[in-house]
Each structure stands twice: as structure tokens, then as C-alpha cells.
mmCIF file of C-alpha atoms in Angstrom:
data_model
loop_
_atom_site.group_PDB
_atom_site.id
_atom_site.type_symbol
_atom_site.label_atom_id
_atom_site.label_comp_id
_atom_site.label_asym_id
_atom_site.label_seq_id
_atom_site.Cartn_x
_atom_site.Cartn_y
_atom_site.Cartn_z
ATOM 1 C CA UNK A 1455 36.067 25.138 -2.969
ATOM 2 C CA UNK A 1456 32.815 24.305 -1.080
ATOM 3 C CA UNK A 1457 30.252 22.131 -2.820
ATOM 4 C CA UNK A 1458 27.273 23.825 -4.442
ATOM 5 C CA UNK A 1459 24.250 22.868 -2.254
ATOM 6 C CA UNK A 1460 21.975 22.842 -5.311
ATOM 7 C CA UNK A 1461 24.123 20.348 -7.194
ATOM 8 C CA UNK A 1462 25.345 17.842 -4.609
ATOM 9 C CA UNK A 1463 27.005 14.765 -6.080
ATOM 10 C CA UNK A 1464 25.020 12.555 -3.707
ATOM 11 C CA UNK A 1465 21.689 13.604 -5.233
ATOM 12 C CA UNK A 1466 20.768 11.096 -7.944
ATOM 13 C CA UNK A 1467 19.245 12.677 -10.988
ATOM 14 C CA UNK A 1468 18.081 11.061 -14.229
ATOM 15 C CA UNK A 1469 17.606 12.926 -17.459
ATOM 16 C CA UNK A 1470 15.848 11.769 -20.623
ATOM 17 C CA UNK A 1471 15.457 13.535 -23.938
ATOM 18 C CA UNK A 1472 12.675 12.996 -26.454
ATOM 19 C CA UNK A 1473 11.026 14.608 -29.431
ATOM 20 C CA UNK A 1474 7.978 16.734 -28.571
ATOM 21 C CA UNK A 1475 4.436 16.023 -29.696
ATOM 22 C CA UNK A 1476 3.458 17.855 -32.919
ATOM 23 C CA UNK A 1477 3.201 21.626 -32.658
ATOM 24 C CA UNK A 1478 4.870 22.162 -29.267
ATOM 25 C CA UNK A 1479 7.306 24.697 -30.663
ATOM 26 C CA UNK A 1480 10.544 23.102 -29.352
ATOM 27 C CA UNK A 1481 12.854 20.646 -31.099
ATOM 28 C CA UNK A 1482 13.448 18.420 -28.047
ATOM 29 C CA UNK A 1483 12.179 17.846 -24.530
ATOM 30 C CA UNK A 1484 14.545 16.981 -21.717
ATOM 31 C CA UNK A 1485 13.003 15.543 -18.547
ATOM 32 C CA UNK A 1486 15.171 15.854 -15.453
ATOM 33 C CA UNK A 1487 14.253 13.763 -12.417
ATOM 34 C CA UNK A 1488 15.441 14.808 -8.995
ATOM 35 C CA UNK A 1489 15.242 13.018 -5.644
ATOM 36 C CA UNK A 1490 15.243 16.409 -3.901
ATOM 37 C CA UNK A 1491 12.116 17.507 -5.757
ATOM 38 C CA UNK A 1492 9.139 16.140 -3.819
ATOM 39 C CA UNK A 1493 5.929 17.533 -5.342
ATOM 40 C CA UNK A 1494 6.571 20.422 -7.680
ATOM 41 C CA UNK A 1495 6.923 20.272 -11.436
ATOM 42 C CA UNK A 1496 8.403 23.106 -13.471
ATOM 43 C CA UNK A 1497 9.548 23.771 -17.008
ATOM 44 C CA UNK A 1498 11.494 26.335 -18.981
ATOM 45 C CA UNK A 1499 12.941 26.862 -22.449
ATOM 46 C CA UNK A 1500 16.686 26.594 -22.967
ATOM 47 C CA UNK A 1501 17.494 27.531 -26.535
ATOM 48 C CA UNK A 1502 15.553 25.122 -28.745
ATOM 49 C CA UNK A 1503 15.046 22.641 -25.883
ATOM 50 C CA UNK A 1504 12.302 22.437 -23.276
ATOM 51 C CA UNK A 1505 13.514 21.335 -19.836
ATOM 52 C CA UNK A 1506 10.898 19.734 -17.550
ATOM 53 C CA UNK A 1507 11.869 19.182 -13.892
ATOM 54 C CA UNK A 1508 9.959 16.445 -12.029
ATOM 55 C CA UNK A 1509 10.278 14.395 -8.820
ATOM 56 C CA UNK A 1510 12.296 11.171 -9.246
ATOM 57 C CA UNK A 1511 9.452 9.041 -7.827
ATOM 58 C CA UNK A 1512 7.015 9.809 -10.687
ATOM 59 C CA UNK A 1513 5.853 6.951 -12.886
ATOM 60 C CA UNK A 1514 6.288 7.074 -16.670
ATOM 61 C CA UNK A 1515 2.557 7.810 -17.072
ATOM 62 C CA UNK A 1516 2.749 10.721 -14.590
ATOM 63 C CA UNK A 1517 5.862 11.993 -16.349
ATOM 64 C CA UNK A 1518 4.107 11.993 -19.726
ATOM 65 C CA UNK A 1519 1.024 13.709 -18.280
ATOM 66 C CA UNK A 1520 3.127 16.429 -16.637
ATOM 67 C CA UNK A 1521 5.252 16.949 -19.751
ATOM 68 C CA UNK A 1522 2.048 17.618 -21.730
ATOM 69 C CA UNK A 1523 0.685 19.923 -19.005
ATOM 70 C CA UNK A 1524 3.915 21.915 -18.833
ATOM 71 C CA UNK A 1525 4.244 22.182 -22.637
ATOM 72 C CA UNK A 1526 0.722 23.599 -22.758
ATOM 73 C CA UNK A 1527 1.517 26.053 -19.936
ATOM 74 C CA UNK A 1528 4.683 27.267 -21.655
ATOM 75 C CA UNK A 1529 2.880 27.619 -24.988
ATOM 76 C CA UNK A 1530 0.093 29.589 -23.290
ATOM 77 C CA UNK A 1531 2.580 31.934 -21.624
ATOM 78 C CA UNK A 1532 4.408 32.467 -24.900
ATOM 79 C CA UNK A 1533 1.276 33.101 -26.952
ATOM 80 C CA UNK A 1534 0.046 35.566 -24.329
ATOM 81 C CA UNK A 1535 3.314 37.480 -24.584
ATOM 82 C CA UNK A 1536 3.867 37.313 -28.317
ATOM 83 C CA UNK A 1537 0.595 37.421 -30.231
ATOM 84 C CA UNK A 1538 -0.578 40.897 -31.098
ATOM 85 C CA UNK A 1539 -2.821 41.643 -34.087
ATOM 86 C CA UNK A 1540 0.155 41.697 -36.507
ATOM 87 C CA UNK A 1541 1.408 38.318 -35.273
ATOM 88 C CA UNK A 1542 -2.120 36.934 -35.434
ATOM 89 C CA UNK A 1543 -2.381 38.017 -39.091
ATOM 90 C CA UNK A 1544 0.986 36.398 -39.904
ATOM 91 C CA UNK A 1545 -0.089 33.223 -38.120
ATOM 92 C CA UNK A 1546 -3.370 33.129 -40.105
ATOM 93 C CA UNK A 1547 -1.469 33.528 -43.387
ATOM 94 C CA UNK A 1548 0.943 30.739 -42.426
ATOM 95 C CA UNK A 1549 -1.919 28.414 -41.419
ATOM 96 C CA UNK A 1550 -3.807 29.155 -44.641
ATOM 97 C CA UNK A 1551 -0.701 28.312 -46.662
ATOM 98 C CA UNK A 1552 -0.049 25.116 -44.700
ATOM 99 C CA UNK A 1553 -3.584 23.691 -44.555
ATOM 100 C CA UNK A 1554 -5.596 25.414 -47.299
ATOM 101 C CA UNK A 1555 -2.936 25.985 -49.995
ATOM 102 C CA UNK A 1556 -3.182 29.738 -49.301
ATOM 103 C CA UNK A 1557 -6.770 29.921 -50.610
ATOM 104 C CA UNK A 1558 -8.166 31.536 -47.428
ATOM 105 C CA UNK A 1559 -7.045 35.176 -47.580
ATOM 106 C CA UNK A 1560 -8.348 37.338 -44.752
ATOM 107 C CA UNK A 1561 -8.256 41.113 -45.146
ATOM 108 C CA UNK A 1562 -7.933 41.567 -41.386
ATOM 109 C CA UNK A 1563 -7.321 39.381 -38.337
ATOM 110 C CA UNK A 1564 -7.547 40.891 -34.860
ATOM 111 C CA UNK A 1565 -8.297 40.349 -31.205
ATOM 112 C CA UNK A 1566 -11.593 41.735 -29.872
ATOM 113 C CA UNK A 1567 -12.966 42.103 -26.352
ATOM 114 C CA UNK A 1568 -16.688 42.013 -27.186
ATOM 115 C CA UNK A 1569 -16.986 38.262 -27.884
ATOM 116 C CA UNK A 1570 -17.822 36.542 -24.627
ATOM 117 C CA UNK A 1571 -20.036 33.751 -25.976
ATOM 118 C CA UNK A 1572 -17.956 32.686 -28.997
ATOM 119 C CA UNK A 1573 -14.262 32.076 -29.580
ATOM 120 C CA UNK A 1574 -14.067 33.705 -32.981
ATOM 121 C CA UNK A 1575 -16.088 35.094 -35.837
ATOM 122 C CA UNK A 1576 -15.685 35.670 -39.533
ATOM 123 C CA UNK A 1577 -17.409 37.947 -42.025
ATOM 124 C CA UNK A 1578 -16.698 36.264 -45.381
ATOM 125 C CA UNK A 1579 -18.027 39.195 -47.440
ATOM 126 C CA UNK A 1580 -15.431 41.491 -45.802
ATOM 127 C CA UNK A 1581 -12.741 38.866 -45.264
ATOM 128 C CA UNK A 1582 -12.405 39.848 -41.617
ATOM 129 C CA UNK A 1583 -11.636 37.479 -38.749
ATOM 130 C CA UNK A 1584 -11.976 38.359 -35.080
ATOM 131 C CA UNK A 1585 -10.779 36.227 -32.162
ATOM 132 C CA UNK A 1586 -12.017 36.595 -28.600
ATOM 133 C CA UNK A 1587 -9.480 37.993 -26.137
ATOM 134 C CA UNK A 1588 -10.412 35.019 -23.910
ATOM 135 C CA UNK A 1589 -8.186 32.857 -26.146
ATOM 136 C CA UNK A 1590 -5.099 34.806 -25.097
ATOM 137 C CA UNK A 1591 -3.038 32.620 -22.845
ATOM 138 C CA UNK A 1592 -4.480 29.363 -24.191
ATOM 139 C CA UNK A 1593 -2.116 26.865 -25.845
ATOM 140 C CA UNK A 1594 -0.981 27.731 -29.359
ATOM 141 C CA UNK A 1595 -2.651 24.680 -30.900
ATOM 142 C CA UNK A 1596 -6.020 25.931 -29.583
ATOM 143 C CA UNK A 1597 -5.521 29.412 -31.049
ATOM 144 C CA UNK A 1598 -4.412 27.800 -34.322
ATOM 145 C CA UNK A 1599 -7.564 25.670 -34.393
ATOM 146 C CA UNK A 1600 -9.836 28.710 -33.892
ATOM 147 C CA UNK A 1601 -7.931 30.623 -36.578
ATOM 148 C CA UNK A 1602 -8.260 27.680 -38.974
ATOM 149 C CA UNK A 1603 -11.964 27.387 -38.160
ATOM 150 C CA UNK A 1604 -12.501 31.029 -39.112
ATOM 151 C CA UNK A 1605 -10.220 30.760 -42.163
ATOM 152 C CA UNK A 1606 -12.288 27.783 -43.332
ATOM 153 C CA UNK A 1607 -15.369 30.049 -43.221
ATOM 154 C CA UNK A 1608 -13.730 32.237 -45.863
ATOM 155 C CA UNK A 1609 -13.912 29.184 -48.129
ATOM 156 C CA UNK A 1610 -17.150 27.570 -46.881
ATOM 157 C CA UNK A 1611 -19.656 29.818 -45.057
ATOM 158 C CA UNK A 1612 -21.666 27.161 -43.142
ATOM 159 C CA UNK A 1613 -20.822 24.180 -40.938
ATOM 160 C CA UNK A 1614 -21.683 21.423 -43.421
ATOM 161 C CA UNK A 1615 -19.630 18.338 -44.318
ATOM 162 C CA UNK A 1616 -17.417 20.303 -46.727
ATOM 163 C CA UNK A 1617 -16.477 22.722 -43.941
ATOM 164 C CA UNK A 1618 -15.515 19.917 -41.502
ATOM 165 C CA UNK A 1619 -13.512 18.114 -44.209
ATOM 166 C CA UNK A 1620 -11.334 21.222 -44.495
ATOM 167 C CA UNK A 1621 -10.581 21.111 -40.756
ATOM 168 C CA UNK A 1622 -9.673 17.406 -40.871
ATOM 169 C CA UNK A 1623 -6.311 18.492 -42.308
ATOM 170 C CA UNK A 1624 -5.340 19.995 -38.922
ATOM 171 C CA UNK A 1625 -4.092 17.094 -36.759
ATOM 172 C CA UNK A 1626 -5.003 18.708 -33.429
ATOM 173 C CA UNK A 1627 -8.625 19.564 -34.239
ATOM 174 C CA UNK A 1628 -10.159 17.078 -31.783
ATOM 175 C CA UNK A 1629 -7.748 17.955 -28.996
ATOM 176 C CA UNK A 1630 -8.378 21.691 -29.440
ATOM 177 C CA UNK A 1631 -12.148 21.210 -29.525
ATOM 178 C CA UNK A 1632 -11.918 19.121 -26.354
ATOM 179 C CA UNK A 1633 -9.862 21.833 -24.663
ATOM 180 C CA UNK A 1634 -12.413 24.524 -25.552
ATOM 181 C CA UNK A 1635 -15.316 22.307 -24.444
ATOM 182 C CA UNK A 1636 -13.518 21.819 -21.123
ATOM 183 C CA UNK A 1637 -13.136 25.583 -20.678
ATOM 184 C CA UNK A 1638 -16.848 26.105 -21.352
ATOM 185 C CA UNK A 1639 -17.782 23.308 -18.927
ATOM 186 C CA UNK A 1640 -15.484 24.730 -16.243
ATOM 187 C CA UNK A 1641 -17.078 28.174 -16.605
ATOM 188 C CA UNK A 1642 -20.458 26.606 -15.742
ATOM 189 C CA UNK A 1643 -19.210 25.116 -12.457
ATOM 190 C CA UNK A 1644 -20.408 26.983 -9.361
ATOM 191 C CA UNK A 1645 -17.005 26.752 -7.670
ATOM 192 C CA UNK A 1646 -13.615 25.764 -9.052
ATOM 193 C CA UNK A 1647 -11.253 24.166 -6.530
ATOM 194 C CA UNK A 1648 -7.692 25.455 -6.582
ATOM 195 C CA UNK A 1649 -5.501 23.071 -8.572
ATOM 196 C CA UNK A 1650 -2.408 21.899 -6.751
ATOM 197 C CA UNK A 1651 0.698 20.698 -8.531
ATOM 198 C CA UNK A 1652 2.002 17.402 -7.215
#
């Protein structure tokens, strides 16, 4: 039987498995290094594992950076596919239970297309939460942060110290805020160069 050209025995390949950072959605990450892979990085889900394919020459720091990038990309693709208004409502209820002991109880949670200058809004008197459609496709931890921000407004209307103490319970608050600040900054740039994967 002829050898499979994609899996030649002469091609050295190293594989490592680790636990993902909090909130990535997978139980384990497997990094596969390949000498044949020169510049591209790719990732896919295989059951409850995330497989990240990288060039063998990458340093440990580059590997970690690309694992984080690819986890965010996969999460963004999945949230874009999966989160409709019903899923958004379920997610808000789950987040309220996890971080606010279920005290924040929205009457409605939905995507809207008329919010281009804010990521989300809340009307505490009605219990309604609206998220900008611009969040679709962003990593799940970012969407969760915006949902938690609006849920917190059901408990504390303003942005005082009590409000921010509520959000301290979410471990990815700073990362999510940084991500959103980066998106806003990028939108102000006159020209965005095309990103190239190494």
C-alpha cells in the first residue's frame, strides 16, 4: 500500500496537550507541531478537544500567543453561529446565576441593529437588555462581559463603585474591556493593514 503523502513517517511532529485558559469552552487543547507547516496556523474542534496546528519552528511564546488567537477565533465563529435571541437570554440567565446569585432577572434579552455607538443597553424599569449586533462574532468572553455589564445595571443603575464591584466577580473583565477598547481604537484608524498569519 503506498504511503499517505500527508502523513509521511519522515516528517517529525510533536504534540502537546494542556488545559485551556478559563472560559475557552473546550476541556483540553492539543498543539501539533509540523515541520511541513511553514507559516500557517489553524485550529479546529475535535469532540471536547481543540486541536491547534502550528509550524515546528515556533517558540513557546509564539505557540502560546497563537493558541490564544486561535481559541478566540474559534469562539467567535461559534458564537456567531449559535447565539440567537433565545440563546442570548439563556446565557444571561446562566451568567446571572453564576455571578449575581440569580438576582439580575431580565424580562428580555435581544440583539439589535440600531446601536452603533454602544455595545449594549439596559432599561432597568422594563428589565430589558439589548446587545449591539456588532458583538456577533466576537469571542464569547467579550459577549459575556457585555451581558454581565447590562445585567449589573438591573441591580445598580449607575456606574459607581458598587456597580464595578459587581463586575469584579467576572475574571475576564479587564481582558474583555481591553478587547473592546482595541476594537474602538481600530475603528478610528484611517487604514487597517491586512493581517497576515505567520
